[in-house]
Short mmCIF file of C-alpha atoms in Angstrom, two decimals:
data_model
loop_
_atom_site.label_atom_id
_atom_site.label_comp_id
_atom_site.label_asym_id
_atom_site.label_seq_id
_atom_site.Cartn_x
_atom_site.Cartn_y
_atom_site.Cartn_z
CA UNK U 1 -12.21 13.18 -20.92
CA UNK U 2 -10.29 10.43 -18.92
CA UNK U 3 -9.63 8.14 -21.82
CA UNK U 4 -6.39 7.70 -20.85
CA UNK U 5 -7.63 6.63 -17.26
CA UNK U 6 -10.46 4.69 -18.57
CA UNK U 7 -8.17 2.31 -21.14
CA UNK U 8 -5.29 1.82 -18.60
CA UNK U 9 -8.22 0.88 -15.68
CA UNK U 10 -9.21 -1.31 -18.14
CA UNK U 11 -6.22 -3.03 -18.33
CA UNK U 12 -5.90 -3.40 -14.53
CA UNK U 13 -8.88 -4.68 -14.29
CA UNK U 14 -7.64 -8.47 -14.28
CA UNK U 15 -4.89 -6.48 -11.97
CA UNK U 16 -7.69 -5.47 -9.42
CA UNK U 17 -10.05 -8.84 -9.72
CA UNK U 18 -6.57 -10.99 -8.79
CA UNK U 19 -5.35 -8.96 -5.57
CA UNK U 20 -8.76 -8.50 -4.60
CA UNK U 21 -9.77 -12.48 -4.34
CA UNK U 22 -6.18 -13.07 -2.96
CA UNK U 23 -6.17 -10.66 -0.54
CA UNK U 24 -10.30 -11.72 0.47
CA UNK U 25 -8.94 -15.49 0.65
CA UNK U 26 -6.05 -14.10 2.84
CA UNK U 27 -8.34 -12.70 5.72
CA UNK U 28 -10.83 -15.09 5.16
CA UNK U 29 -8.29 -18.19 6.29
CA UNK U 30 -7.06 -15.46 9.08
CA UNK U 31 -10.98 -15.22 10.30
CA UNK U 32 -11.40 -19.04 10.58
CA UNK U 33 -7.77 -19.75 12.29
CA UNK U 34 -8.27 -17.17 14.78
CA UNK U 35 -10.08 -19.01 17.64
CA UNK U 36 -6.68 -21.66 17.72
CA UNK U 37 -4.88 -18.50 18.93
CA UNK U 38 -7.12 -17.72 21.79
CA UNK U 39 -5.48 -19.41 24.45
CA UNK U 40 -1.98 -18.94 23.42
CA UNK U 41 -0.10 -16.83 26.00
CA UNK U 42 1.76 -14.88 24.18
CA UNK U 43 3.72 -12.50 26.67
CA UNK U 44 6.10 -15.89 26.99
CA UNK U 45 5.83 -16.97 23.79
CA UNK U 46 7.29 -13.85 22.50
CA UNK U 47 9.39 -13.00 25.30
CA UNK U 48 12.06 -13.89 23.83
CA UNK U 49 11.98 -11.82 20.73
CA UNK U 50 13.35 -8.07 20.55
CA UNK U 51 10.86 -5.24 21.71
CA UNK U 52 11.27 -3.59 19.14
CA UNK U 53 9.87 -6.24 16.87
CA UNK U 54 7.07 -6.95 19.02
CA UNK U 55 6.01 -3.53 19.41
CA UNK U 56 6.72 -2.66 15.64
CA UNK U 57 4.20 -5.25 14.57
CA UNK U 58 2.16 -5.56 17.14
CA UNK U 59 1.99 -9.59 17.58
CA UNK U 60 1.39 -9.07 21.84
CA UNK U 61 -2.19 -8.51 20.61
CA UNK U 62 -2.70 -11.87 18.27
CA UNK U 63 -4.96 -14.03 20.64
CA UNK U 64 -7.46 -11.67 18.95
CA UNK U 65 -9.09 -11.74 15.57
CA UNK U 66 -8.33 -8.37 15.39
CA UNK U 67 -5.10 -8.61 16.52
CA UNK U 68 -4.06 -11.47 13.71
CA UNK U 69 -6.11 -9.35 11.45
CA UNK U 70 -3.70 -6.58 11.85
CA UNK U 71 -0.23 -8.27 11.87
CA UNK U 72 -0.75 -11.17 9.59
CA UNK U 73 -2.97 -9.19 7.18
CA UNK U 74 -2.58 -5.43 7.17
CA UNK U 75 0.75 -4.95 8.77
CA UNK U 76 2.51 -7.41 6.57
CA UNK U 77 -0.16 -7.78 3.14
CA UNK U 78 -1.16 -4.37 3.11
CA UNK U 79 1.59 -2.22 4.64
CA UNK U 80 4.45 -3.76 2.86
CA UNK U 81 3.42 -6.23 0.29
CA UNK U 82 0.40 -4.63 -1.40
CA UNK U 83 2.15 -1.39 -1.02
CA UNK U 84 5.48 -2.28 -2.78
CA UNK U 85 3.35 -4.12 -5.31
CA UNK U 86 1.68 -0.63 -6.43
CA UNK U 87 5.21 1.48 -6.14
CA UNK U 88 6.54 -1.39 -8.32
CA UNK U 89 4.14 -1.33 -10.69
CA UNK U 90 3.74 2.47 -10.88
CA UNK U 91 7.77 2.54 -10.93
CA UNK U 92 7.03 0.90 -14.86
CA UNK U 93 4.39 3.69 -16.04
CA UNK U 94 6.78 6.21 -17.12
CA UNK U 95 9.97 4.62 -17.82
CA UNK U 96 8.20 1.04 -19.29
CA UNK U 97 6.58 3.33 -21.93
CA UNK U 98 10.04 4.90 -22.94
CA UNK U 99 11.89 2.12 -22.49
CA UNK U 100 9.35 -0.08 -25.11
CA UNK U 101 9.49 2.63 -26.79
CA UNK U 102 5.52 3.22 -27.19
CA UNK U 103 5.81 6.65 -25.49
CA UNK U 104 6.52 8.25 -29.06
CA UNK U 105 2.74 6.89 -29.70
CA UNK U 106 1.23 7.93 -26.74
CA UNK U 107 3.20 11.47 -27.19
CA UNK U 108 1.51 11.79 -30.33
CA UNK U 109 -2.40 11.65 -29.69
CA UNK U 110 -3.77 15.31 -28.70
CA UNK U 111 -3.07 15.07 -25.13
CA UNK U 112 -0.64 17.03 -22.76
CA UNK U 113 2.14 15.24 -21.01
CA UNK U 114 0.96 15.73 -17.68
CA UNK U 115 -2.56 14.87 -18.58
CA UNK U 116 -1.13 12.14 -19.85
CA UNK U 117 0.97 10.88 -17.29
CA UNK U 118 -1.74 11.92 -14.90
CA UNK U 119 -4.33 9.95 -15.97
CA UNK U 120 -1.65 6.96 -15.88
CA UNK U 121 -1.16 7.21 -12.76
CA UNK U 122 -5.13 7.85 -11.56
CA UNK U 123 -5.93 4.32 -13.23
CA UNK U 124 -4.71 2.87 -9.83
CA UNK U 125 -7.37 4.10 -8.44
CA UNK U 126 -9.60 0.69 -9.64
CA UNK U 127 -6.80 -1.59 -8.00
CA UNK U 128 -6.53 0.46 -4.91
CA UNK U 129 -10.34 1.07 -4.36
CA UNK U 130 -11.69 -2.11 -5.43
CA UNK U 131 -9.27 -4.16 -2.71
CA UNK U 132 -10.43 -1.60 0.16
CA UNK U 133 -14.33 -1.66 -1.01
CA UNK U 134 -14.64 -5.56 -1.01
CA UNK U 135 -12.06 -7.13 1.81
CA UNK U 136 -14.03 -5.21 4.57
CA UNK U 137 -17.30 -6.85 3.30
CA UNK U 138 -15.96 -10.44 2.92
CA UNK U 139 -13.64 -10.44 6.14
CA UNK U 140 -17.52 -8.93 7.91
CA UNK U 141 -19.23 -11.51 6.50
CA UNK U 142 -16.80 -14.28 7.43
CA UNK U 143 -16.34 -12.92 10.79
CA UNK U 144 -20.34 -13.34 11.53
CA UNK U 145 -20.80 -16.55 10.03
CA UNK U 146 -17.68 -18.16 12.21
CA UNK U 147 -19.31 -16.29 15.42
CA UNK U 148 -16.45 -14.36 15.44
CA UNK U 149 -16.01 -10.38 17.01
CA UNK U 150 -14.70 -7.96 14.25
CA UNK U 151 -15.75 -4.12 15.00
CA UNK U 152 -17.28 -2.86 11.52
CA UNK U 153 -16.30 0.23 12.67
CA UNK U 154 -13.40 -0.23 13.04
CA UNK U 155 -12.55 -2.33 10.02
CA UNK U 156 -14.19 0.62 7.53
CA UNK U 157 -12.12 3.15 9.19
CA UNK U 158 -8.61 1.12 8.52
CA UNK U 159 -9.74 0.43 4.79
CA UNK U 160 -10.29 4.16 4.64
CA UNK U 161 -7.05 5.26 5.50
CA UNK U 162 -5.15 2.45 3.67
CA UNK U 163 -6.69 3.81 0.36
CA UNK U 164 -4.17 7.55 1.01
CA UNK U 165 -1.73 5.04 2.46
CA UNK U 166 -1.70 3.08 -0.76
CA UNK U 167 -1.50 5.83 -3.16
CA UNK U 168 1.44 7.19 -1.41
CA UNK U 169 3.13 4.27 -1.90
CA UNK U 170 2.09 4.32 -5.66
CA UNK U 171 3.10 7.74 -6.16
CA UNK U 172 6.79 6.73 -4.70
CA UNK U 173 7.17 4.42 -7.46
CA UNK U 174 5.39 7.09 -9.85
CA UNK U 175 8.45 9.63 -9.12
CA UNK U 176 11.10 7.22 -10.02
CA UNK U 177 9.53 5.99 -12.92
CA UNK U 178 10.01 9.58 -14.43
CA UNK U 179 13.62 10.33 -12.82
CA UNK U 180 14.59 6.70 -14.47
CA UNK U 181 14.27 5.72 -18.16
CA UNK U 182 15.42 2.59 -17.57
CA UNK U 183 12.25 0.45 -16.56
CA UNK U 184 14.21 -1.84 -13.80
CA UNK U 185 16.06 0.64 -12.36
CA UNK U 186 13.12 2.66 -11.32
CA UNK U 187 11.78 -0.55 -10.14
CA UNK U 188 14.72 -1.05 -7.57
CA UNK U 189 14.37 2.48 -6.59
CA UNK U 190 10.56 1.94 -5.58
CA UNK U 191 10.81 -1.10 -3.81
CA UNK U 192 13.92 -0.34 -2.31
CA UNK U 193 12.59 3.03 -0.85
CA UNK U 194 9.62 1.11 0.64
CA UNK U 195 11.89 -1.66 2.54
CA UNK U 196 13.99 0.68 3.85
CA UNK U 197 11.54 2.98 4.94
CA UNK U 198 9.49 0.05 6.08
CA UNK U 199 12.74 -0.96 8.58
CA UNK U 200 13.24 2.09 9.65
CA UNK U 201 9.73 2.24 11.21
CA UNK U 202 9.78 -1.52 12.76
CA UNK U 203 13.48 -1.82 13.97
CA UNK U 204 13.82 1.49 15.27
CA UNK U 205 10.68 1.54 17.06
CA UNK U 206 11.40 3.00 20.68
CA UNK U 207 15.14 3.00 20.37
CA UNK U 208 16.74 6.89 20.46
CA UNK U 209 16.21 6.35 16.65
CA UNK U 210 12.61 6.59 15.86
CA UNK U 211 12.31 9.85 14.79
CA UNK U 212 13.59 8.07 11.68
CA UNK U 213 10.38 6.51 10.84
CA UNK U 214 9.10 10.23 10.07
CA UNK U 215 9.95 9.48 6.18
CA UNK U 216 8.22 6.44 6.43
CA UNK U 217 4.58 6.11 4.79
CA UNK U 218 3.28 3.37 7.15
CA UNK U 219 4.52 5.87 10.05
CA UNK U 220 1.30 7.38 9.74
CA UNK U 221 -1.26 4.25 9.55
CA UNK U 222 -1.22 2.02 12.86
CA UNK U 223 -3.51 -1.17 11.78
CA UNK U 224 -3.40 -2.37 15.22
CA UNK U 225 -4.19 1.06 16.98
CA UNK U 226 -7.25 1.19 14.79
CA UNK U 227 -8.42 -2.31 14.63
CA UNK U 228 -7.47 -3.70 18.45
CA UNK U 229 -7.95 -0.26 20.70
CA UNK U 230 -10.22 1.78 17.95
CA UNK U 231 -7.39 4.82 17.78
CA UNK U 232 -7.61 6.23 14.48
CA UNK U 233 -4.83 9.01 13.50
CA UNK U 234 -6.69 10.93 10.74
CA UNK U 235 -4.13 13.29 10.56
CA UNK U 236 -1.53 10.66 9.38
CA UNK U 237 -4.28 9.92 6.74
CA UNK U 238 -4.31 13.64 5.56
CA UNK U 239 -0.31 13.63 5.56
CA UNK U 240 0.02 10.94 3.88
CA UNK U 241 -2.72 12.04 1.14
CA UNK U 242 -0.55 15.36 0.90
CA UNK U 243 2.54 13.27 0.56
CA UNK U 244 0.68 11.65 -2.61
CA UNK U 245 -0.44 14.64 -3.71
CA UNK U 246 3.14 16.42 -3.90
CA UNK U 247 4.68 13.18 -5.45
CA UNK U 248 2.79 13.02 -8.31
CA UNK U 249 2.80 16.69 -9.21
CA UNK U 250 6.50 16.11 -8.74
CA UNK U 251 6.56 13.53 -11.36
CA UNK U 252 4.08 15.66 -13.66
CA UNK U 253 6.05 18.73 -13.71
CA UNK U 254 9.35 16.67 -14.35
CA UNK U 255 8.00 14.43 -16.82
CA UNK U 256 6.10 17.78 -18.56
CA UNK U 257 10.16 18.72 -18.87
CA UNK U 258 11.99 15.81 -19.22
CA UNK U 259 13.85 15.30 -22.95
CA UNK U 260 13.02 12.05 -24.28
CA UNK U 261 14.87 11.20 -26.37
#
């Protein structure tokens, strides 16, 4: 069982090894830059700026670790890039293998459509898991040998809920990679969903607006509440799991119908 999700994890694994020593070399320079930020007063350096955008990512709290941890690293690499990296390159699974033209291959070995497709889409499970397992550790480690204060607590729990986050924002590109047989169009679709969604959450922050953000995935994960106060919204976690859940059956059940032709 799980071939399927075994050869296409094995194919990610140079995927997984790549994001995962980026994204530890990432925190890692964020972890030994920190203590230049500690005396920067940042109510005036920021005063300036709109309140929505400070309070959408959260930058009054940088003159912590924590607090650069969380904008620099999780609210910008995590939240948006790392996440419209997965819906882009989930956005390819179905419509890249009918657009090459190698679906009529893969249609023809003894395996269901949705098991199929399925099993596609569980292979980003190595990227996804491998990224959350080892940038806690290193970004730990780094923290104690610069003397620096990084709850581990704290740090687990956000790496936790990124991994529902994550696959929520690889099921979004999952779904239009089965409503689009054109590989780049689905592509657009995914990463255009993701900005959009992504503005709606950080411009419209506080304004009469915000209820917008409710179709947003990174509505529902607050890097900053859980790494600078220790607030951790586990039922945004569970929604956004659901949210995952529904998208892919969504795709399964329309790619177990869909006429390719």
């Amino acid at each position: 069982m799980f071939e399927v999700a075994r050869y296409e994890s094995e194919r990610r694994a140079m995927l997984a090894l790549t994001i995962v020593i980026a994204a530890a070399f990432y925190g890692t320079m964020f972890v030994a830059i920190a203590p230049s930020f500690t005396d920067l007063d940042l109510a005036s350096l920021f005063a300036e700026l709109p309140k929505q955008l400070t309070e959408g990512l959260g930058i009054e709290s940088m003159n912590t670790l924590s607090g650069i941890l969380a904008v620099e690293l999780y609210q910008v690499g995590w939240l948006l890039v790392l996440g419209i990296y997965l819906a882009y390159n989930a956005a390819s699974m179905i419509a890249g293998e009918i657009e090459s033209g190698r679906i009529d291959s893969l249609l023809a070995a003894p395996v269901s459509r949705t098991r199929l497709a399925g099993e596609e889409f569980l292979s980003l499970l190595l990227p996804i898991l491998a990224i959350n397992a080892v940038t806690p550790i290193v970004l730990a480690v780094a923290a104690s040998v610069l003397d620096q204060t990084l709850d581990p607590v704290n740090l687990v729990v956000l790496h936790a809920l990124a991994v529902p986050y994550l696959l929520c924002c690889a099921a979004v590109g999952f779904v239009f990679s089965v409503f689009f047989t054109d590989e780049s169009h689905a592509r657009i679709a995914a990463v255009g969903t993701l900005v959009v969604t992504y503005l709606l959450e950080t411009v419209f922050i506080g304004t009469d607006y915000e209820i917008l953000g409710i179709v947003a995935p990174m509505n529902y994960i607050d890097p900053t509440a859980i790494l600078v106060d220790g607030s951790y919204d586990l039922a945004g976690g569970a929604i956004l799991l659901v949210a995952a859940v529904v998208l892919v059956l969504v795709g399964l059940v329309r790619f177990g119908r869909m006429d390719i032709g």
